[in-house]
Amino acid sequence: MRILVLANQKGGVGKTTTAINLGTALAAIGERVLIVDLDPQGNASTGLGIDRASRKISTYDVLSGQQRLGAVLRETGVPRLFIAPSTLDLVGFELEIAARPDRAFCLKNALEVFTEEQSQVLGDERFTYVLLDCPPSLNLLTMNAMAAAHAVLVPLQCEFFALEGLSQLLTTVEQVKNSLNPGLTMHGIVLTMFDSRNTLAAQVVADVRGFMGDKVYETVIPRNVRVSEAPSHGKPVLLYDLKCSGSQAYLKLATEVIQRERADGGA
Ligand SMILES: Nc1ncnc2c1ncn2[C@@H]1O[C@H](COP(=O)(O)OP(=O)(O)OP(=O)(O)O)[C@@H](O)[C@H]1O
Ligand SMILES: [Mg+2]
């Protein structure tokens, strides 16, 4: 079971969209995927059709140690794709947990229990990917995710300021490696919302590739209105409109992610 964290402290860059649609694409090609919604906004949960009223137990209960992760996960409309939903309770997590010495390891502890439980589960019922969807901040929730993950996947919007926040994020990943999670690796950077009519966008892609080399996935996610419409129907774009350019890009990204996993031997 591989645990990938989708992180970028910048808001609205496509973290949640990538969690939902990469998760769906991985599930479509046979993986069993759990998305863990770590954002109090709960966009991943809503985007997968889990309405707020039905979120009786959530990732807040998992982080605060009151529920097992296995107990809060829910089915989605996509076979083999599950989600652990979040609620606004998560806003309080930081304040409540800040004084605890193990504050950065709440999620890691929960995922260890989950991994242990998974070892009892039959082969094709076993989760192969966990995607952690983070809030737009390098706060304690994101730290918990980075402390628990094997690798970081960074969605980066193709816009002028893209590189600016990236250095800070990379520094944070290094710090986490040096302290909370020595095994953490950078899986890759996915460029999102690429608009071919915008002349600046191609320059941004070239700059990011120049700076980050082969850490940048070949697949670039285009700006596509179908991608932004899908969440309001509680569906991933792959279910909403499989043929659109956004869906096809996320399918391509999923194969690239899996290839990279194999090439790195899981590292
Ligand atoms: N490829 C795309 N084409 C068009 N719209 C997109 C695309 N990707 C994301 N969007 C839209 O951009 C907005 C921000 O995306 P998203 O919510 O995934 O970002 P985020 O990084 O999770 O945001 P936050 O930081 O608030 O959690 C959403 O309205 C989403 O529908
Ligand atoms: Mg989000």
PDB file of C-alpha atoms and ligand atoms in Angstrom:
ATOM      1  CA  MET A   1       0.000   0.000   0.000  1.00  0.00           C
ATOM      2  CA  ARG A   2       1.531   3.249  -1.164  1.00  0.00           C
ATOM      3  CA  ILE A   3       0.682   6.468   0.626  1.00  0.00           C
ATOM      4  CA  LEU A   4       0.964   9.640  -1.473  1.00  0.00           C
ATOM      5  CA  VAL A   5       0.347  13.127  -0.132  1.00  0.00           C
ATOM      6  CA  LEU A   6      -1.007  15.842  -2.417  1.00  0.00           C
ATOM      7  CA  ALA A   7       0.395  19.042  -1.040  1.00  0.00           C
ATOM      8  CA  ASN A   8       0.822  22.665  -2.006  1.00  0.00           C
ATOM      9  CA  GLN A   9       0.310  25.488   0.464  1.00  0.00           C
ATOM     10  CA  LYS A  10      -1.068  27.571  -2.359  1.00  0.00           C
ATOM     11  CA  GLY A  11      -4.841  27.510  -2.608  1.00  0.00           C
ATOM     12  CA  GLY A  12      -6.797  26.459  -5.665  1.00  0.00           C
ATOM     13  CA  VAL A  13      -3.962  24.795  -7.578  1.00  0.00           C
ATOM     14  CA  GLY A  14      -5.742  21.495  -8.180  1.00  0.00           C
ATOM     15  CA  LYS A  15      -4.860  19.357  -5.139  1.00  0.00           C
ATOM     16  CA  THR A  16      -8.391  18.128  -4.582  1.00  0.00           C
ATOM     17  CA  THR A  17      -9.206  17.809  -8.273  1.00  0.00           C
ATOM     18  CA  THR A  18      -6.077  15.712  -8.682  1.00  0.00           C
ATOM     19  CA  ALA A  19      -6.860  13.578  -5.613  1.00  0.00           C
ATOM     20  CA  ILE A  20     -10.342  12.814  -6.939  1.00  0.00           C
ATOM     21  CA  ASN A  21      -9.419  12.236 -10.555  1.00  0.00           C
ATOM     22  CA  LEU A  22      -6.065  10.557 -10.134  1.00  0.00           C
ATOM     23  CA  GLY A  23      -7.793   8.352  -7.543  1.00  0.00           C
ATOM     24  CA  THR A  24     -10.560   7.547 -10.000  1.00  0.00           C
ATOM     25  CA  ALA A  25      -8.117   6.860 -12.823  1.00  0.00           C
ATOM     26  CA  LEU A  26      -6.028   4.559 -10.613  1.00  0.00           C
ATOM     27  CA  ALA A  27      -9.196   2.726  -9.577  1.00  0.00           C
ATOM     28  CA  ALA A  28     -10.243   2.446 -13.235  1.00  0.00           C
ATOM     29  CA  ILE A  29      -7.024   0.628 -14.063  1.00  0.00           C
ATOM     30  CA  GLY A  30      -7.473  -1.853 -11.240  1.00  0.00           C
ATOM     31  CA  GLU A  31      -5.944  -0.248  -8.154  1.00  0.00           C
ATOM     32  CA  ARG A  32      -7.911  -0.044  -4.917  1.00  0.00           C
ATOM     33  CA  VAL A  33      -7.716   3.536  -3.713  1.00  0.00           C
ATOM     34  CA  LEU A  34      -8.540   5.396  -0.522  1.00  0.00           C
ATOM     35  CA  ILE A  35      -8.661   9.196  -0.526  1.00  0.00           C
ATOM     36  CA  VAL A  36      -8.236  10.706   2.927  1.00  0.00           C
ATOM     37  CA  ASP A  37      -9.780  14.179   3.097  1.00  0.00           C
ATOM     38  CA  LEU A  38      -7.623  16.258   5.432  1.00  0.00           C
ATOM     39  CA  ASP A  39      -9.119  19.614   4.475  1.00  0.00           C
ATOM     40  CA  PRO A  40     -11.828  21.089   6.732  1.00  0.00           C
ATOM     41  CA  GLN A  41     -13.408  22.467   3.546  1.00  0.00           C
ATOM     42  CA  GLY A  42     -14.218  18.866   2.653  1.00  0.00           C
ATOM     43  CA  ASN A  43     -14.079  19.470  -1.098  1.00  0.00           C
ATOM     44  CA  ALA A  44     -12.877  15.968  -1.907  1.00  0.00           C
ATOM     45  CA  SER A  45     -15.757  14.500   0.085  1.00  0.00           C
ATOM     46  CA  THR A  46     -18.338  16.756  -1.591  1.00  0.00           C
ATOM     47  CA  GLY A  47     -16.803  16.216  -5.021  1.00  0.00           C
ATOM     48  CA  LEU A  48     -17.260  12.470  -4.560  1.00  0.00           C
ATOM     49  CA  GLY A  49     -20.905  12.884  -3.623  1.00  0.00           C
ATOM     50  CA  ILE A  50     -20.677  12.438   0.154  1.00  0.00           C
ATOM     51  CA  ASP A  51     -23.120  15.019   1.498  1.00  0.00           C
ATOM     52  CA  ARG A  52     -22.274  16.832   4.705  1.00  0.00           C
ATOM     53  CA  ALA A  53     -25.270  15.642   6.666  1.00  0.00           C
ATOM     54  CA  SER A  54     -24.168  12.047   6.262  1.00  0.00           C
ATOM     55  CA  ARG A  55     -20.655  12.612   7.605  1.00  0.00           C
ATOM     56  CA  LYS A  56     -21.291  11.334  11.114  1.00  0.00           C
ATOM     57  CA  ILE A  57     -17.734  10.211  11.612  1.00  0.00           C
ATOM     58  CA  SER A  58     -14.819  11.690   9.775  1.00  0.00           C
ATOM     59  CA  THR A  59     -11.074  12.134   9.544  1.00  0.00           C
ATOM     60  CA  TYR A  60     -11.307  14.389  12.600  1.00  0.00           C
ATOM     61  CA  ASP A  61     -12.318  11.364  14.676  1.00  0.00           C
ATOM     62  CA  VAL A  62      -9.461   9.390  13.169  1.00  0.00           C
ATOM     63  CA  LEU A  63      -6.842  12.059  13.933  1.00  0.00           C
ATOM     64  CA  SER A  64      -8.107  12.529  17.446  1.00  0.00           C
ATOM     65  CA  GLY A  65      -7.838   8.784  18.011  1.00  0.00           C
ATOM     66  CA  GLN A  66     -11.549   8.140  18.519  1.00  0.00           C
ATOM     67  CA  GLN A  67     -12.145   6.080  15.370  1.00  0.00           C
ATOM     68  CA  ARG A  68     -10.171   3.697  13.215  1.00  0.00           C
ATOM     69  CA  LEU A  69      -9.536   4.881   9.669  1.00  0.00           C
ATOM     70  CA  GLY A  70     -11.146   1.648   8.513  1.00  0.00           C
ATOM     71  CA  ALA A  71     -14.364   2.644  10.302  1.00  0.00           C
ATOM     72  CA  VAL A  72     -14.828   6.046   8.654  1.00  0.00           C
ATOM     73  CA  LEU A  73     -14.141   5.204   5.025  1.00  0.00           C
ATOM     74  CA  ARG A  74     -17.052   5.290   2.605  1.00  0.00           C
ATOM     75  CA  GLU A  75     -17.773   3.876  -0.811  1.00  0.00           C
ATOM     76  CA  THR A  76     -18.041   6.282  -3.733  1.00  0.00           C
ATOM     77  CA  GLY A  77     -19.788   6.007  -7.093  1.00  0.00           C
ATOM     78  CA  VAL A  78     -16.531   4.642  -8.492  1.00  0.00           C
ATOM     79  CA  PRO A  79     -15.795   0.942  -7.977  1.00  0.00           C
ATOM     80  CA  ARG A  80     -12.597   0.426  -5.920  1.00  0.00           C
ATOM     81  CA  LEU A  81     -12.473   4.110  -4.885  1.00  0.00           C
ATOM     82  CA  PHE A  82     -13.199   4.989  -1.256  1.00  0.00           C
ATOM     83  CA  ILE A  83     -13.020   8.162   0.782  1.00  0.00           C
ATOM     84  CA  ALA A  84     -12.517   9.026   4.427  1.00  0.00           C
ATOM     85  CA  PRO A  85     -14.556  12.259   4.547  1.00  0.00           C
ATOM     86  CA  SER A  86     -13.747  15.388   6.503  1.00  0.00           C
ATOM     87  CA  THR A  87     -15.885  17.884   8.364  1.00  0.00           C
ATOM     88  CA  LEU A  88     -15.344  21.388   9.710  1.00  0.00           C
ATOM     89  CA  ASP A  89     -14.364  19.760  13.027  1.00  0.00           C
ATOM     90  CA  LEU A  90     -10.877  19.539  11.543  1.00  0.00           C
ATOM     91  CA  VAL A  91     -10.500  23.282  12.088  1.00  0.00           C
ATOM     92  CA  GLY A  92     -10.233  22.563  15.798  1.00  0.00           C
ATOM     93  CA  PHE A  93      -7.705  19.762  15.440  1.00  0.00           C
ATOM     94  CA  GLU A  94      -4.700  22.046  15.441  1.00  0.00           C
ATOM     95  CA  LEU A  95      -5.674  23.799  18.660  1.00  0.00           C
ATOM     96  CA  GLU A  96      -6.678  20.641  20.448  1.00  0.00           C
ATOM     97  CA  ILE A  97      -3.615  18.636  19.522  1.00  0.00           C
ATOM     98  CA  ALA A  98      -0.907  21.327  19.508  1.00  0.00           C
ATOM     99  CA  ALA A  99       0.326  20.520  23.004  1.00  0.00           C
ATOM    100  CA  ARG A 100       0.626  16.777  22.502  1.00  0.00           C
ATOM    101  CA  PRO A 101       4.161  15.488  21.924  1.00  0.00           C
ATOM    102  CA  ASP A 102       2.955  13.136  19.175  1.00  0.00           C
ATOM    103  CA  ARG A 103       0.931  15.865  17.418  1.00  0.00           C
ATOM    104  CA  ALA A 104       2.550  15.300  14.014  1.00  0.00           C
ATOM    105  CA  PHE A 105       2.001  11.541  14.097  1.00  0.00           C
ATOM    106  CA  CYS A 106      -1.747  11.257  14.642  1.00  0.00           C
ATOM    107  CA  LEU A 107      -2.368  10.243  11.029  1.00  0.00           C
ATOM    108  CA  LYS A 108       0.709   8.040  10.866  1.00  0.00           C
ATOM    109  CA  ASN A 109      -0.501   6.112  13.901  1.00  0.00           C
ATOM    110  CA  ALA A 110      -3.938   5.663  12.348  1.00  0.00           C
ATOM    111  CA  LEU A 111      -2.432   4.531   9.041  1.00  0.00           C
ATOM    112  CA  GLU A 112      -0.232   2.009  10.816  1.00  0.00           C
ATOM    113  CA  VAL A 113      -3.301   0.424  12.382  1.00  0.00           C
ATOM    114  CA  PHE A 114      -5.000   0.491   8.982  1.00  0.00           C
ATOM    115  CA  THR A 115      -1.988  -1.134   7.294  1.00  0.00           C
ATOM    116  CA  GLU A 116      -1.978  -3.829   9.942  1.00  0.00           C
ATOM    117  CA  GLU A 117      -5.689  -4.492   9.361  1.00  0.00           C
ATOM    118  CA  GLN A 118      -5.121  -4.572   5.615  1.00  0.00           C
ATOM    119  CA  SER A 119      -2.629  -7.391   5.995  1.00  0.00           C
ATOM    120  CA  GLN A 120      -5.569  -9.568   7.124  1.00  0.00           C
ATOM    121  CA  VAL A 121      -7.608  -8.707   4.031  1.00  0.00           C
ATOM    122  CA  LEU A 122      -7.774 -10.887   0.912  1.00  0.00           C
ATOM    123  CA  GLY A 123      -5.630  -9.876  -2.073  1.00  0.00           C
ATOM    124  CA  ASP A 124      -8.012  -7.981  -4.341  1.00  0.00           C
ATOM    125  CA  GLU A 125      -9.847  -6.370  -1.401  1.00  0.00           C
ATOM    126  CA  ARG A 126      -6.626  -4.805  -0.230  1.00  0.00           C
ATOM    127  CA  PHE A 127      -5.915  -1.110  -0.745  1.00  0.00           C
ATOM    128  CA  THR A 128      -2.946  -0.380  -2.985  1.00  0.00           C
ATOM    129  CA  TYR A 129      -3.002   3.438  -2.888  1.00  0.00           C
ATOM    130  CA  VAL A 130      -3.858   6.005  -0.240  1.00  0.00           C
ATOM    131  CA  LEU A 131      -4.061   9.632  -1.431  1.00  0.00           C
ATOM    132  CA  LEU A 132      -3.956  12.325   1.243  1.00  0.00           C
ATOM    133  CA  ASP A 133      -5.684  15.560   0.196  1.00  0.00           C
ATOM    134  CA  CYS A 134      -4.253  18.487   2.176  1.00  0.00           C
ATOM    135  CA  PRO A 135      -5.532  21.970   2.972  1.00  0.00           C
ATOM    136  CA  PRO A 136      -3.808  25.000   1.381  1.00  0.00           C
ATOM    137  CA  SER A 137      -1.397  25.528   4.252  1.00  0.00           C
ATOM    138  CA  LEU A 138       1.718  23.991   5.737  1.00  0.00           C
ATOM    139  CA  ASN A 139      -0.157  23.526   8.988  1.00  0.00           C
ATOM    140  CA  LEU A 140      -0.324  20.613  11.408  1.00  0.00           C
ATOM    141  CA  LEU A 141      -2.755  18.743   9.145  1.00  0.00           C
ATOM    142  CA  THR A 142      -0.316  18.893   6.232  1.00  0.00           C
ATOM    143  CA  MET A 143       2.544  17.969   8.587  1.00  0.00           C
ATOM    144  CA  ASN A 144       0.585  14.914   9.712  1.00  0.00           C
ATOM    145  CA  ALA A 145       0.119  13.956   6.072  1.00  0.00           C
ATOM    146  CA  MET A 146       3.800  14.415   5.223  1.00  0.00           C
ATOM    147  CA  ALA A 147       4.839  12.486   8.312  1.00  0.00           C
ATOM    148  CA  ALA A 148       2.620   9.573   7.295  1.00  0.00           C
ATOM    149  CA  ALA A 149       3.301   9.413   3.552  1.00  0.00           C
ATOM    150  CA  HIS A 150       5.819   7.570   1.424  1.00  0.00           C
ATOM    151  CA  ALA A 151       5.999  10.312  -1.207  1.00  0.00           C
ATOM    152  CA  VAL A 152       4.817  13.802  -2.091  1.00  0.00           C
ATOM    153  CA  LEU A 153       2.941  14.700  -5.252  1.00  0.00           C
ATOM    154  CA  VAL A 154       2.738  18.430  -5.909  1.00  0.00           C
ATOM    155  CA  PRO A 155       0.001  19.887  -8.115  1.00  0.00           C
ATOM    156  CA  LEU A 156       1.295  23.138  -9.584  1.00  0.00           C
ATOM    157  CA  GLN A 157      -0.887  25.541 -11.489  1.00  0.00           C
ATOM    158  CA  CYS A 158       0.544  26.802 -14.792  1.00  0.00           C
ATOM    159  CA  GLU A 159       0.661  30.464 -13.859  1.00  0.00           C
ATOM    160  CA  PHE A 160       3.223  33.166 -13.385  1.00  0.00           C
ATOM    161  CA  PHE A 161       3.724  32.686  -9.639  1.00  0.00           C
ATOM    162  CA  ALA A 162       3.965  28.899  -9.804  1.00  0.00           C
ATOM    163  CA  LEU A 163       7.651  28.653  -8.943  1.00  0.00           C
ATOM    164  CA  GLU A 164       7.459  31.125  -6.118  1.00  0.00           C
ATOM    165  CA  GLY A 165       5.685  28.902  -3.610  1.00  0.00           C
ATOM    166  CA  LEU A 166       7.449  25.794  -4.843  1.00  0.00           C
ATOM    167  CA  SER A 167      10.765  26.578  -3.140  1.00  0.00           C
ATOM    168  CA  GLN A 168       9.046  26.959   0.209  1.00  0.00           C
ATOM    169  CA  LEU A 169       7.252  23.681  -0.297  1.00  0.00           C
ATOM    170  CA  LEU A 170      10.471  21.888  -1.249  1.00  0.00           C
ATOM    171  CA  THR A 171      12.181  23.305   1.837  1.00  0.00           C
ATOM    172  CA  THR A 172       9.360  22.008   3.987  1.00  0.00           C
ATOM    173  CA  VAL A 173       9.613  18.554   2.424  1.00  0.00           C
ATOM    174  CA  GLU A 174      13.354  18.565   3.198  1.00  0.00           C
ATOM    175  CA  GLN A 175      12.653  19.571   6.785  1.00  0.00           C
ATOM    176  CA  VAL A 176      10.116  16.793   7.177  1.00  0.00           C
ATOM    177  CA  LYS A 177      12.663  14.333   5.763  1.00  0.00           C
ATOM    178  CA  ASN A 178      15.236  15.500   8.268  1.00  0.00           C
ATOM    179  CA  SER A 179      12.924  15.210  11.213  1.00  0.00           C
ATOM    180  CA  LEU A 180       9.508  13.576  11.072  1.00  0.00           C
ATOM    181  CA  ASN A 181       9.840  11.191   8.133  1.00  0.00           C
ATOM    182  CA  PRO A 182      13.315  10.250   6.816  1.00  0.00           C
ATOM    183  CA  GLY A 183      11.841   7.952   4.145  1.00  0.00           C
ATOM    184  CA  LEU A 184       9.770  10.653   2.451  1.00  0.00           C
ATOM    185  CA  THR A 185      10.485  11.140  -1.260  1.00  0.00           C
ATOM    186  CA  MET A 186       9.336  13.582  -3.929  1.00  0.00           C
ATOM    187  CA  HIS A 187       7.151  11.587  -6.267  1.00  0.00           C
ATOM    188  CA  GLY A 188       6.628  14.326  -8.776  1.00  0.00           C
ATOM    189  CA  ILE A 189       5.132  17.605  -9.827  1.00  0.00           C
ATOM    190  CA  VAL A 190       1.990  17.703 -11.905  1.00  0.00           C
ATOM    191  CA  LEU A 191       1.283  20.838 -13.878  1.00  0.00           C
ATOM    192  CA  THR A 192      -2.408  21.676 -13.772  1.00  0.00           C
ATOM    193  CA  MET A 193      -4.875  23.990 -15.522  1.00  0.00           C
ATOM    194  CA  PHE A 194      -2.681  24.425 -18.574  1.00  0.00           C
ATOM    195  CA  ASP A 195      -4.288  26.843 -21.002  1.00  0.00           C
ATOM    196  CA  SER A 196      -2.796  26.613 -24.482  1.00  0.00           C
ATOM    197  CA  ARG A 197      -4.299  29.983 -25.463  1.00  0.00           C
ATOM    198  CA  ASN A 198      -2.290  31.658 -22.747  1.00  0.00           C
ATOM    199  CA  THR A 199       1.194  32.338 -24.118  1.00  0.00           C
ATOM    200  CA  LEU A 200       2.596  32.561 -20.613  1.00  0.00           C
ATOM    201  CA  ALA A 201       1.530  29.016 -19.752  1.00  0.00           C
ATOM    202  CA  ALA A 202       4.011  27.344 -22.102  1.00  0.00           C
ATOM    203  CA  GLN A 203       6.791  29.467 -20.599  1.00  0.00           C
ATOM    204  CA  VAL A 204       5.764  28.407 -17.094  1.00  0.00           C
ATOM    205  CA  VAL A 205       5.876  24.740 -18.141  1.00  0.00           C
ATOM    206  CA  ALA A 206       9.369  25.253 -19.602  1.00  0.00           C
ATOM    207  CA  ASP A 207      10.551  27.077 -16.471  1.00  0.00           C
ATOM    208  CA  VAL A 208       9.244  24.418 -14.092  1.00  0.00           C
ATOM    209  CA  ARG A 209      10.788  21.651 -16.194  1.00  0.00           C
ATOM    210  CA  GLY A 210      14.071  23.574 -16.284  1.00  0.00           C
ATOM    211  CA  PHE A 211      14.037  23.925 -12.511  1.00  0.00           C
ATOM    212  CA  MET A 212      12.748  20.491 -11.508  1.00  0.00           C
ATOM    213  CA  GLY A 213      13.868  18.325 -14.434  1.00  0.00           C
ATOM    214  CA  ASP A 214      12.359  14.852 -14.616  1.00  0.00           C
ATOM    215  CA  LYS A 215      10.541  15.306 -11.327  1.00  0.00           C
ATOM    216  CA  VAL A 216       7.849  16.942 -13.460  1.00  0.00           C
ATOM    217  CA  TYR A 217       5.417  14.426 -14.942  1.00  0.00           C
ATOM    218  CA  GLU A 218       5.168  14.421 -18.704  1.00  0.00           C
ATOM    219  CA  THR A 219       1.414  14.597 -18.440  1.00  0.00           C
ATOM    220  CA  VAL A 220       0.117  18.156 -18.165  1.00  0.00           C
ATOM    221  CA  ILE A 221      -3.492  18.582 -17.035  1.00  0.00           C
ATOM    222  CA  PRO A 222      -5.274  21.018 -19.369  1.00  0.00           C
ATOM    223  CA  ARG A 223      -7.699  23.641 -18.170  1.00  0.00           C
ATOM    224  CA  ASN A 224     -11.000  22.045 -19.094  1.00  0.00           C
ATOM    225  CA  VAL A 225     -14.443  23.252 -18.112  1.00  0.00           C
ATOM    226  CA  ARG A 226     -15.720  19.667 -17.727  1.00  0.00           C
ATOM    227  CA  VAL A 227     -13.178  19.166 -14.912  1.00  0.00           C
ATOM    228  CA  SER A 228     -14.618  22.106 -12.985  1.00  0.00           C
ATOM    229  CA  GLU A 229     -18.245  21.139 -13.645  1.00  0.00           C
ATOM    230  CA  ALA A 230     -17.934  17.563 -12.426  1.00  0.00           C
ATOM    231  CA  PRO A 231     -17.736  18.208  -8.633  1.00  0.00           C
ATOM    232  CA  SER A 232     -21.096  19.985  -8.603  1.00  0.00           C
ATOM    233  CA  HIS A 233     -22.561  16.679  -9.804  1.00  0.00           C
ATOM    234  CA  GLY A 234     -20.720  14.830  -7.039  1.00  0.00           C
ATOM    235  CA  LYS A 235     -18.730  12.955  -9.654  1.00  0.00           C
ATOM    236  CA  PRO A 236     -15.143  12.640 -10.810  1.00  0.00           C
ATOM    237  CA  VAL A 237     -14.704  14.021 -14.318  1.00  0.00           C
ATOM    238  CA  LEU A 238     -13.944  10.505 -15.565  1.00  0.00           C
ATOM    239  CA  LEU A 239     -17.546   9.526 -14.780  1.00  0.00           C
ATOM    240  CA  TYR A 240     -18.996  12.856 -15.854  1.00  0.00           C
ATOM    241  CA  ASP A 241     -17.326  12.965 -19.269  1.00  0.00           C
ATOM    242  CA  LEU A 242     -14.784  10.239 -19.946  1.00  0.00           C
ATOM    243  CA  LYS A 243     -13.852  11.561 -23.379  1.00  0.00           C
ATOM    244  CA  CYS A 244     -12.984  15.123 -22.400  1.00  0.00           C
ATOM    245  CA  SER A 245      -9.363  16.260 -22.379  1.00  0.00           C
ATOM    246  CA  GLY A 246      -9.277  16.477 -18.571  1.00  0.00           C
ATOM    247  CA  SER A 247     -10.324  12.853 -18.100  1.00  0.00           C
ATOM    248  CA  GLN A 248      -7.854  11.632 -20.661  1.00  0.00           C
ATOM    249  CA  ALA A 249      -5.059  13.588 -18.988  1.00  0.00           C
ATOM    250  CA  TYR A 250      -5.819  12.108 -15.571  1.00  0.00           C
ATOM    251  CA  LEU A 251      -5.809   8.591 -17.048  1.00  0.00           C
ATOM    252  CA  LYS A 252      -2.415   9.310 -18.552  1.00  0.00           C
ATOM    253  CA  LEU A 253      -1.169  10.701 -15.248  1.00  0.00           C
ATOM    254  CA  ALA A 254      -2.284   7.534 -13.452  1.00  0.00           C
ATOM    255  CA  THR A 255      -0.266   5.312 -15.771  1.00  0.00           C
ATOM    256  CA  GLU A 256       2.711   7.597 -15.331  1.00  0.00           C
ATOM    257  CA  VAL A 257       2.388   7.474 -11.547  1.00  0.00           C
ATOM    258  CA  ILE A 258       2.302   3.676 -11.623  1.00  0.00           C
ATOM    259  CA  GLN A 259       5.252   3.509 -14.032  1.00  0.00           C
ATOM    260  CA  ARG A 260       7.246   5.787 -11.783  1.00  0.00           C
ATOM    261  CA  GLU A 261       6.422   3.601  -8.780  1.00  0.00           C
ATOM    262  CA  ARG A 262       7.736   0.550 -10.625  1.00  0.00           C
ATOM    263  CA  ALA A 263      10.836   2.303 -11.953  1.00  0.00           C
ATOM    264  CA  ASP A 264      11.724   3.573  -8.480  1.00  0.00           C
ATOM    265  CA  GLY A 265      11.040   0.181  -6.953  1.00  0.00           C
ATOM    266  CA  GLY A 266       8.533   1.888  -4.716  1.00  0.00           C
ATOM    267  CA  ALA A 267      11.038   4.479  -3.541  1.00  0.00           C
TER     268      ALA A 267
HETATM  269  N1  LIG B   1      -7.950  21.096 -15.059  1.00  0.00           N
HETATM  270  C1  LIG B   1      -8.857  21.960 -14.616  1.00  0.00           C
HETATM  271  N2  LIG B   1      -9.641  22.632 -15.493  1.00  0.00           N
HETATM  272  C2  LIG B   1     -10.560  23.525 -15.057  1.00  0.00           C
HETATM  273  N3  LIG B   1     -10.797  23.800 -13.771  1.00  0.00           N
HETATM  274  C3  LIG B   1     -10.051  23.156 -12.857  1.00  0.00           C
HETATM  275  C4  LIG B   1      -9.056  22.212 -13.224  1.00  0.00           C
HETATM  276  N4  LIG B   1      -8.466  21.740 -12.085  1.00  0.00           N
HETATM  277  C5  LIG B   1      -9.084  22.365 -11.071  1.00  0.00           C
HETATM  278  N5  LIG B   1     -10.036  23.215 -11.521  1.00  0.00           N
HETATM  279  C6  LIG B   1     -10.901  24.081 -10.702  1.00  0.00           C
HETATM  280  O1  LIG B   1     -10.086  24.985  -9.983  1.00  0.00           O
HETATM  281  C7  LIG B   1     -10.581  25.167  -8.667  1.00  0.00           C
HETATM  282  C8  LIG B   1      -9.506  24.777  -7.665  1.00  0.00           C
HETATM  283  O2  LIG B   1      -9.223  23.395  -7.796  1.00  0.00           O
HETATM  284  P1  LIG B   1      -9.041  22.470  -6.507  1.00  0.00           P
HETATM  285  O3  LIG B   1     -10.176  22.634  -5.570  1.00  0.00           O
HETATM  286  O4  LIG B   1      -8.740  21.106  -6.989  1.00  0.00           O
HETATM  287  O5  LIG B   1      -7.740  23.108  -5.890  1.00  0.00           O
HETATM  288  P2  LIG B   1      -7.143  22.883  -4.439  1.00  0.00           P
HETATM  289  O6  LIG B   1      -5.674  23.065  -4.566  1.00  0.00           O
HETATM  290  O7  LIG B   1      -7.618  21.616  -3.855  1.00  0.00           O
HETATM  291  O8  LIG B   1      -7.794  24.092  -3.654  1.00  0.00           O
HETATM  292  P3  LIG B   1      -7.703  24.348  -2.058  1.00  0.00           P
HETATM  293  O9  LIG B   1      -6.331  24.873  -1.863  1.00  0.00           O
HETATM  294  O10 LIG B   1      -8.768  25.359  -1.779  1.00  0.00           O
HETATM  295  O11 LIG B   1      -7.928  23.044  -1.391  1.00  0.00           O
HETATM  296  C9  LIG B   1     -11.826  24.326  -8.574  1.00  0.00           C
HETATM  297  O12 LIG B   1     -12.935  25.126  -8.827  1.00  0.00           O
HETATM  298  C10 LIG B   1     -11.644  23.285  -9.661  1.00  0.00           C
HETATM  299  O13 LIG B   1     -12.874  22.822 -10.162  1.00  0.00           O
HETATM  300 MG    MG B   2      -8.531  21.255  -1.995  1.00  0.00          MG
END
